[in-house]
């Protein structure tokens, strides 16, 4: 039997937090994700990240309590996730992130959904590692 599942793209990532304001500043104000939907009664804020969503759930909320304790930095429940972003000038991106005191890794050639490409790692306020990798237009 042929596998009926054909992954097309990342749909969403759910991140738990005890620092909602800092997480919103990071994803909305610095990375440019817009708030798409809020369900305050559930403790859920959904941010648009291109074709995908980043869901942020507060740990003290109804949904957040389902995940147990708040995120801790002595271990991760997620190694990292990669946001495919539009093409950028590397020095300009570094300068922009430094303006917000966001530490970055070195740019390196890494393999992803579109093959090899240069990317860098940053961390959000909860210590989740976020890879920023530019989208490459397919050659026609």
Coordinates of N, CA, C and O in Angstrom, one line a residue:
X1 N 0.8 -1.2 0.0 CA 0.0 0.0 0.0 C 0.9 1.2 0.0 O 1.8 1.3 0.8
X2 N 0.6 2.2 -0.9 CA 1.3 3.4 -0.9 C 1.0 4.3 0.3 O -0.2 4.4 0.7
X3 N 2.0 5.0 0.8 CA 1.8 5.9 1.9 C 0.9 7.1 1.5 O 1.3 7.8 0.6
X4 N -0.2 7.3 2.1 CA -1.1 8.4 1.7 C -0.6 9.8 2.3 O -1.1 10.8 2.0
X5 N 0.4 9.8 3.1 CA 0.9 11.0 3.8 C 2.0 11.6 2.9 O 3.0 10.9 2.7
X6 N 1.8 12.8 2.5 CA 2.8 13.6 1.7 C 3.0 14.9 2.4 O 2.2 15.8 2.3
X7 N 4.1 15.0 3.2 CA 4.3 16.3 3.9 C 4.6 17.4 2.9 O 5.4 17.2 2.0
X8 N 3.9 18.5 3.0 CA 4.1 19.6 2.1 C 4.9 20.7 2.8 O 5.8 21.3 2.2
X9 N 4.7 21.1 4.0 CA 5.4 22.1 4.7 C 5.1 22.0 6.2 O 4.2 21.3 6.6
X10 N 5.9 22.7 7.0 CA 5.6 22.8 8.4 C 4.3 23.6 8.6 O 4.2 24.7 8.1
X11 N 3.4 23.1 9.4 CA 2.1 23.7 9.6 C 2.2 24.7 10.8 O 1.9 25.8 10.7
X12 N 2.6 24.1 12.0 CA 2.7 24.9 13.1 C 3.6 24.3 14.2 O 3.9 23.1 14.1
X13 N 4.2 25.1 15.1 CA 4.9 24.6 16.2 C 4.3 25.2 17.4 O 3.8 26.4 17.4
X14 N 4.2 24.5 18.5 CA 3.6 25.0 19.7 C 4.7 25.1 20.8 O 5.4 24.1 21.1
X15 N 4.8 26.3 21.3 CA 5.8 26.6 22.3 C 5.1 27.0 23.6 O 4.2 27.8 23.6
X16 N 5.6 26.4 24.7 CA 5.0 26.7 26.0 C 5.9 27.8 26.6 O 7.1 27.8 26.4
X17 N 5.3 28.7 27.4 CA 6.0 29.8 28.0 C 5.5 30.3 29.3 O 4.3 30.2 29.6
X18 N 6.4 30.8 30.2 CA 6.0 31.5 31.4 C 6.3 33.0 31.2 O 6.2 33.8 32.1
X19 N 6.7 33.4 30.0 CA 7.1 34.7 29.7 C 6.4 35.2 28.4 O 7.1 35.6 27.4
X20 N 5.1 35.3 28.4 CA 4.4 35.6 27.2 C 4.8 37.0 26.6 O 5.0 37.0 25.4
X21 N 5.0 38.0 27.4 CA 5.3 39.3 26.8 C 6.7 39.3 26.1 O 6.8 39.8 25.0
X22 N 7.6 38.6 26.7 CA 9.0 38.5 26.1 C 8.9 37.6 24.8 O 9.6 37.9 23.8
X23 N 8.1 36.6 24.8 CA 8.0 35.7 23.6 C 7.3 36.5 22.5 O 7.7 36.4 21.3
X24 N 6.3 37.3 22.8 CA 5.6 38.1 21.8 C 6.5 39.2 21.3 O 6.5 39.4 20.1
X25 N 7.3 39.8 22.1 CA 8.2 40.8 21.6 C 9.2 40.1 20.6 O 9.5 40.7 19.6
X26 N 9.7 38.9 21.0 CA 10.7 38.2 20.1 C 10.1 37.9 18.8 O 10.6 38.2 17.7
X27 N 9.0 37.1 18.8 CA 8.4 36.6 17.6 C 7.6 37.7 16.8 O 7.7 37.7 15.5
X28 N 6.9 38.5 17.4 CA 6.1 39.6 16.7 C 7.0 40.8 16.4 O 7.0 41.2 15.2
X29 N 7.6 41.4 17.4 CA 8.3 42.6 17.2 C 9.6 42.5 16.5 O 10.0 43.4 15.7
X30 N 10.4 41.4 16.8 CA 11.7 41.3 16.2 C 11.7 40.5 15.0 O 12.2 40.9 14.0
X31 N 11.0 39.3 15.0 CA 11.0 38.4 13.8 C 9.9 38.8 12.8 O 9.9 38.3 11.7
X32 N 8.9 39.6 13.2 CA 7.9 40.1 12.3 C 6.7 39.2 12.1 O 6.0 39.4 11.2
X33 N 6.5 38.3 13.0 CA 5.3 37.4 12.9 C 4.1 38.2 13.5 O 4.1 38.8 14.6
X34 N 3.0 38.2 12.7 CA 1.8 38.9 13.2 C 0.9 38.0 14.0 O 0.9 36.8 13.8
X35 N 0.2 38.6 15.0 CA -0.8 37.8 15.7 C -1.9 37.6 14.8 O -2.6 38.5 14.3
X36 N -2.2 36.3 14.7 CA -3.4 35.9 13.8 C -4.6 35.6 14.6 O -5.7 35.9 14.2
X37 N -4.4 35.0 15.8 CA -5.6 34.7 16.6 C -5.2 34.5 18.1 O -4.1 34.1 18.4
X38 N -6.0 35.0 18.9 CA -5.8 34.8 20.4 C -7.0 34.2 21.0 O -8.2 34.5 20.7
X39 N -6.8 33.2 21.8 CA -7.8 32.5 22.6 C -7.4 32.6 24.0 O -6.8 31.7 24.6
X40 N -7.6 33.8 24.6 CA -7.1 34.1 26.0 C -7.7 33.1 27.0 O -7.0 32.8 28.0
X41 N -8.9 32.6 26.8 CA -9.5 31.7 27.8 C -8.7 30.4 27.8 O -8.7 29.6 28.8
X42 N -8.0 30.1 26.7 CA -7.2 28.8 26.7 C -5.7 29.1 26.9 O -4.9 28.2 27.1
X43 N -5.3 30.4 26.9 CA -3.9 30.8 27.1 C -3.1 30.6 25.8 O -1.9 30.4 25.8
X44 N -3.8 30.8 24.6 CA -3.2 30.5 23.3 C -3.1 31.8 22.5 O -4.1 32.5 22.3
X45 N -1.9 32.0 22.0 CA -1.7 33.1 21.0 C -1.1 32.5 19.7 O -0.1 31.8 19.9
X46 N -1.7 32.7 18.6 CA -1.2 32.1 17.3 C -0.6 33.2 16.5 O -1.3 34.2 16.2
X47 N 0.7 33.0 16.1 CA 1.4 34.0 15.3 C 1.6 33.5 13.9 O 2.0 32.3 13.7
X48 N 1.4 34.3 12.9 CA 1.6 33.9 11.5 C 3.1 34.0 11.2 O 3.8 35.0 11.4
X49 N 3.7 32.9 10.7 CA 5.1 32.8 10.3 C 5.1 32.3 8.9 O 5.3 31.1 8.6
X50 N 4.9 33.2 7.9 CA 4.8 32.7 6.5 C 3.6 31.9 6.3 O 2.5 32.3 6.6
X51 N 3.8 30.7 5.8 CA 2.7 29.7 5.6 C 2.4 28.9 6.8 O 1.5 28.0 6.7
X52 N 3.1 29.1 7.9 CA 3.0 28.3 9.1 C 2.5 29.2 10.2 O 2.5 30.4 10.1
X53 N 2.3 28.5 11.4 CA 1.9 29.2 12.6 C 2.9 28.9 13.7 O 3.4 27.7 13.7
X54 N 3.1 29.8 14.6 CA 3.8 29.6 15.8 C 2.8 29.8 16.9 O 2.3 30.9 17.1
X55 N 2.4 28.8 17.6 CA 1.5 28.9 18.7 C 2.3 29.0 20.0 O 3.2 28.3 20.3
X56 N 1.9 30.0 20.8 CA 2.5 30.2 22.1 C 1.4 30.0 23.2 O 0.4 30.6 23.1
X57 N 1.7 29.1 24.1 CA 0.8 28.7 25.1 C 1.4 29.0 26.5 O 2.5 28.6 26.8
X58 N 0.7 29.8 27.3 CA 1.1 30.1 28.6 C 1.0 28.9 29.5 O 0.0 28.2 29.5
X59 N 2.0 28.6 30.3 CA 2.1 27.4 31.1 C 1.0 27.3 32.2 O 0.6 26.2 32.6
X60 N 0.5 28.5 32.7 CA -0.5 28.5 33.8 C -1.9 28.4 33.2 O -2.9 28.3 34.0
X61 N -2.1 28.4 31.9 CA -3.4 28.3 31.2 C -3.9 26.9 31.2 O -3.2 25.9 31.5
X62 N -5.2 26.8 30.8 CA -5.8 25.5 30.6 C -5.0 24.6 29.7 O -4.6 23.4 30.0
X63 N -4.6 25.1 28.5 CA -3.7 24.3 27.6 C -2.4 24.0 28.1 O -1.8 22.9 28.0
X64 N -1.8 25.1 28.7 CA -0.4 25.0 29.2 C -0.2 23.9 30.3 O 0.8 23.3 30.4
X65 N -1.2 23.8 31.2 CA -1.2 22.8 32.3 C -1.1 21.4 31.8 O -0.6 20.5 32.5
X66 N -1.6 21.2 30.6 CA -1.6 19.8 30.0 C -0.1 19.4 29.7 O 0.2 18.2 29.7
X67 N 0.8 20.3 29.6 CA 2.2 20.0 29.3 C 3.1 19.9 30.5 O 4.3 19.7 30.3
X68 N 2.5 20.1 31.7 CA 3.3 19.9 32.9 C 4.0 21.2 33.3 O 3.5 22.3 33.0
X69 N 5.2 21.0 33.8 CA 6.0 22.2 34.4 C 6.4 23.1 33.2 O 6.4 22.8 32.1
X70 N 6.8 24.3 33.7 CA 7.3 25.4 32.7 C 8.6 24.9 32.1 O 9.3 24.0 32.6
X71 N 8.9 25.4 30.9 CA 10.1 25.1 30.2 C 11.3 25.3 31.2 O 11.3 26.3 31.9
X72 N 12.3 24.4 31.2 CA 13.5 24.6 32.0 C 14.7 24.5 31.1 O 14.7 23.8 30.1
X73 N 15.7 25.1 31.5 CA 16.9 25.1 30.7 C 17.9 24.1 31.0 O 19.1 24.1 30.5
X74 N 17.6 23.1 31.8 CA 18.5 22.0 32.0 C 18.2 20.8 31.1 O 18.8 19.7 31.2
X75 N 17.4 21.0 30.1 CA 17.0 20.1 29.1 C 16.0 20.7 28.2 O 15.3 21.6 28.6
X76 N 15.9 20.2 27.0 CA 15.0 20.8 26.0 C 14.0 19.8 25.5 O 14.3 18.6 25.4
X77 N 12.8 20.2 25.3 CA 11.8 19.3 24.7 C 11.8 19.5 23.2 O 11.1 18.8 22.5
X78 N 12.7 20.4 22.7 CA 12.8 20.6 21.2 C 14.2 21.0 21.0 O 14.8 21.9 21.7
X79 N 14.9 20.4 20.0 CA 16.2 20.8 19.7 C 16.3 22.1 19.0 O 16.9 23.0 19.5
X80 N 15.6 22.3 17.9 CA 15.4 23.6 17.3 C 14.3 23.4 16.2 O 13.9 22.3 15.9
X81 N 13.9 24.6 15.7 CA 13.0 24.6 14.5 C 13.5 25.6 13.6 O 14.2 26.6 14.0
X82 N 13.3 25.5 12.3 CA 13.8 26.3 11.3 C 12.7 27.2 10.7 O 11.7 26.6 10.2
X83 N 12.9 28.5 10.6 CA 12.0 29.3 9.9 C 12.6 29.7 8.6 O 13.7 30.2 8.5
X84 N 11.9 29.4 7.5 CA 12.3 29.7 6.2 C 11.9 31.2 6.0 O 10.8 31.5 6.1
X85 N 12.9 32.0 5.7 CA 12.7 33.5 5.6 C 13.1 33.9 4.2 O 13.8 33.2 3.5
X86 N 12.7 35.2 3.9 CA 13.1 35.7 2.6 C 14.6 36.0 2.6 O 15.2 36.1 3.7
X87 N 15.2 36.1 1.4 CA 16.6 36.3 1.3 C 17.0 37.5 2.1 O 16.3 38.5 2.2
X88 N 18.2 37.5 2.6 CA 18.7 38.6 3.4 C 20.2 38.8 3.2 O 20.9 38.0 2.8
X89 N 20.7 40.0 3.6 CA 22.1 40.4 3.6 C 22.6 40.0 5.0 O 22.1 40.4 6.0
X90 N 23.6 39.1 5.0 CA 24.1 38.5 6.3 C 24.5 39.6 7.3 O 24.1 39.6 8.4
X91 N 25.4 40.5 6.9 CA 25.8 41.5 7.9 C 24.6 42.4 8.4 O 24.6 42.8 9.5
X92 N 23.7 42.7 7.5 CA 22.5 43.5 7.9 C 21.7 42.7 8.9 O 21.2 43.3 9.8
X93 N 21.5 41.4 8.7 CA 20.7 40.6 9.6 C 21.4 40.5 11.0 O 20.8 40.7 12.0
X94 N 22.7 40.3 11.0 CA 23.5 40.3 12.2 C 23.3 41.6 13.0 O 23.1 41.6 14.2
X95 N 23.5 42.7 12.3 CA 23.3 44.1 12.9 C 21.9 44.2 13.5 O 21.8 44.8 14.6
X96 N 20.9 43.8 12.8 CA 19.6 43.9 13.2 C 19.4 43.1 14.5 O 18.8 43.6 15.5
X97 N 19.8 41.9 14.6 CA 19.7 41.1 15.7 C 20.5 41.6 16.9 O 20.0 41.6 18.1
X98 N 21.7 42.1 16.6 CA 22.5 42.7 17.7 C 21.8 43.9 18.3 O 22.0 44.2 19.5
X99 N 21.1 44.6 17.5 CA 20.3 45.8 18.0 C 19.4 45.4 19.2 O 19.2 46.2 20.1
X100 N 18.9 44.2 19.2 CA 18.0 43.7 20.2 C 18.7 42.7 21.2 O 18.1 42.0 21.9
X101 N 20.1 42.8 21.2 CA 20.9 42.0 22.1 C 20.6 40.5 21.9 O 20.6 39.7 22.9
X102 N 20.4 40.0 20.7 CA 20.1 38.6 20.4 C 21.4 38.0 19.9 O 22.0 38.5 18.9
X103 N 21.9 37.1 20.6 CA 23.2 36.4 20.2 C 22.9 35.5 19.1 O 21.8 34.9 19.0
X104 N 23.9 35.4 18.1 CA 23.7 34.6 17.0 C 24.9 33.6 16.9 O 26.0 33.9 17.4
X105 N 24.6 32.5 16.2 CA 25.7 31.6 15.9 C 26.4 32.1 14.6 O 25.9 33.1 14.1
X106 N 27.4 31.5 14.2 CA 28.0 31.8 12.9 C 27.1 31.3 11.8 O 26.4 30.3 12.0
X107 N 27.1 32.0 10.7 CA 26.5 31.4 9.5 C 27.2 30.2 9.1 O 28.4 30.1 9.2
X108 N 26.4 29.2 8.7 CA 27.0 27.9 8.2 C 26.1 27.3 7.1 O 25.0 27.6 7.1
X109 N 26.7 26.5 6.3 CA 26.0 25.7 5.3 C 25.3 24.6 6.0 O 26.0 23.7 6.6
X110 N 24.0 24.5 5.9 CA 23.2 23.5 6.6 C 22.2 22.9 5.6 O 21.7 23.7 4.7
X111 N 21.8 21.7 5.8 CA 20.9 21.0 5.0 C 19.5 21.3 5.5 O 19.2 21.2 6.7
X112 N 18.5 21.5 4.6 CA 17.1 21.7 5.1 C 16.2 21.3 3.9 O 16.6 20.6 3.0
X113 N 15.0 21.8 4.0 CA 13.9 21.4 3.1 C 14.2 21.7 1.6 O 13.8 21.0 0.7
X114 N 15.0 22.8 1.4 CA 15.4 23.1 0.0 C 16.9 22.7 -0.3 O 17.5 23.2 -1.2
X115 N 17.4 21.8 0.5 CA 18.8 21.4 0.3 C 19.7 22.2 1.1 O 19.4 22.8 2.2
X116 N 21.0 22.4 0.7 CA 22.0 23.1 1.4 C 21.8 24.6 1.3 O 21.4 25.1 0.2
X117 N 22.1 25.3 2.3 CA 22.0 26.8 2.3 C 22.5 27.3 3.6 O 22.7 26.6 4.6
X118 N 22.9 28.6 3.5 CA 23.5 29.2 4.7 C 22.4 29.6 5.7 O 21.3 30.2 5.3
X119 N 22.6 29.4 7.0 CA 21.7 29.8 8.0 C 22.4 30.1 9.3 O 23.6 29.9 9.4
X120 N 21.7 30.6 10.3 CA 22.2 30.9 11.6 C 21.2 30.5 12.6 O 20.0 30.4 12.3
X121 N 21.7 30.3 13.9 CA 20.8 30.0 15.0 C 20.7 31.2 15.9 O 21.7 31.9 16.2
X122 N 19.5 31.4 16.5 CA 19.3 32.3 17.6 C 18.5 31.6 18.6 O 18.0 30.5 18.4
X123 N 18.2 32.3 19.8 CA 17.4 31.7 20.8 C 16.3 32.7 21.2 O 16.5 33.9 21.2
X124 N 15.1 32.1 21.5 CA 14.0 32.9 21.9 C 14.1 33.1 23.5 O 15.0 32.5 24.1
X125 N 13.2 33.8 24.1 CA 13.4 34.1 25.5 C 13.3 32.8 26.4 O 13.7 32.8 27.6
X126 N 12.7 31.7 25.9 CA 12.6 30.5 26.7 C 13.7 29.6 26.4 O 13.8 28.4 26.9
X127 N 14.7 30.0 25.6 CA 15.8 29.1 25.2 C 15.6 28.2 24.1 O 16.5 27.4 23.8
X128 N 14.5 28.3 23.4 CA 14.3 27.5 22.2 C 15.2 28.0 21.1 O 15.3 29.2 20.8
X129 N 15.8 27.1 20.4 CA 16.7 27.4 19.3 C 16.0 27.6 18.0 O 15.2 26.7 17.6
X130 N 16.1 28.7 17.4 CA 15.4 29.0 16.1 C 16.5 29.2 15.0 O 17.4 30.0 15.2
X131 N 16.3 28.4 14.0 CA 17.2 28.6 12.8 C 16.6 29.5 11.8 O 15.4 29.3 11.5
X132 N 17.3 30.4 11.3 CA 16.8 31.3 10.2 C 17.5 31.0 8.9 O 18.7 31.0 8.8
X133 N 16.7 30.5 7.9 CA 17.3 30.1 6.7 C 16.5 30.7 5.5 O 15.3 30.6 5.5
X134 N 17.2 31.3 4.6 CA 16.5 32.0 3.5 C 15.9 31.0 2.5 O 16.4 30.0 2.2
X135 N 14.7 31.4 2.0 CA 14.0 30.7 1.0 C 14.8 30.9 -0.3 O 15.2 32.0 -0.6
X136 N 14.9 29.8 -1.1 CA 15.6 29.9 -2.4 C 14.5 29.7 -3.5 O 13.8 28.7 -3.5
X137 N 14.4 30.7 -4.3 CA 13.4 30.6 -5.4 C 13.9 29.4 -6.4 O 15.0 29.4 -6.7
X138 N 12.9 28.6 -6.7 CA 13.3 27.5 -7.6 C 13.7 28.0 -9.0 O 13.1 29.0 -9.5
X139 N 14.7 27.4 -9.6 CA 15.1 27.8 -11.0 C 14.1 27.3 -12.0 O 13.7 26.1 -11.9
X140 N 13.6 28.2 -12.8 CA 12.6 27.8 -13.8 C 13.2 27.5 -15.1 O 14.1 27.9 -15.6

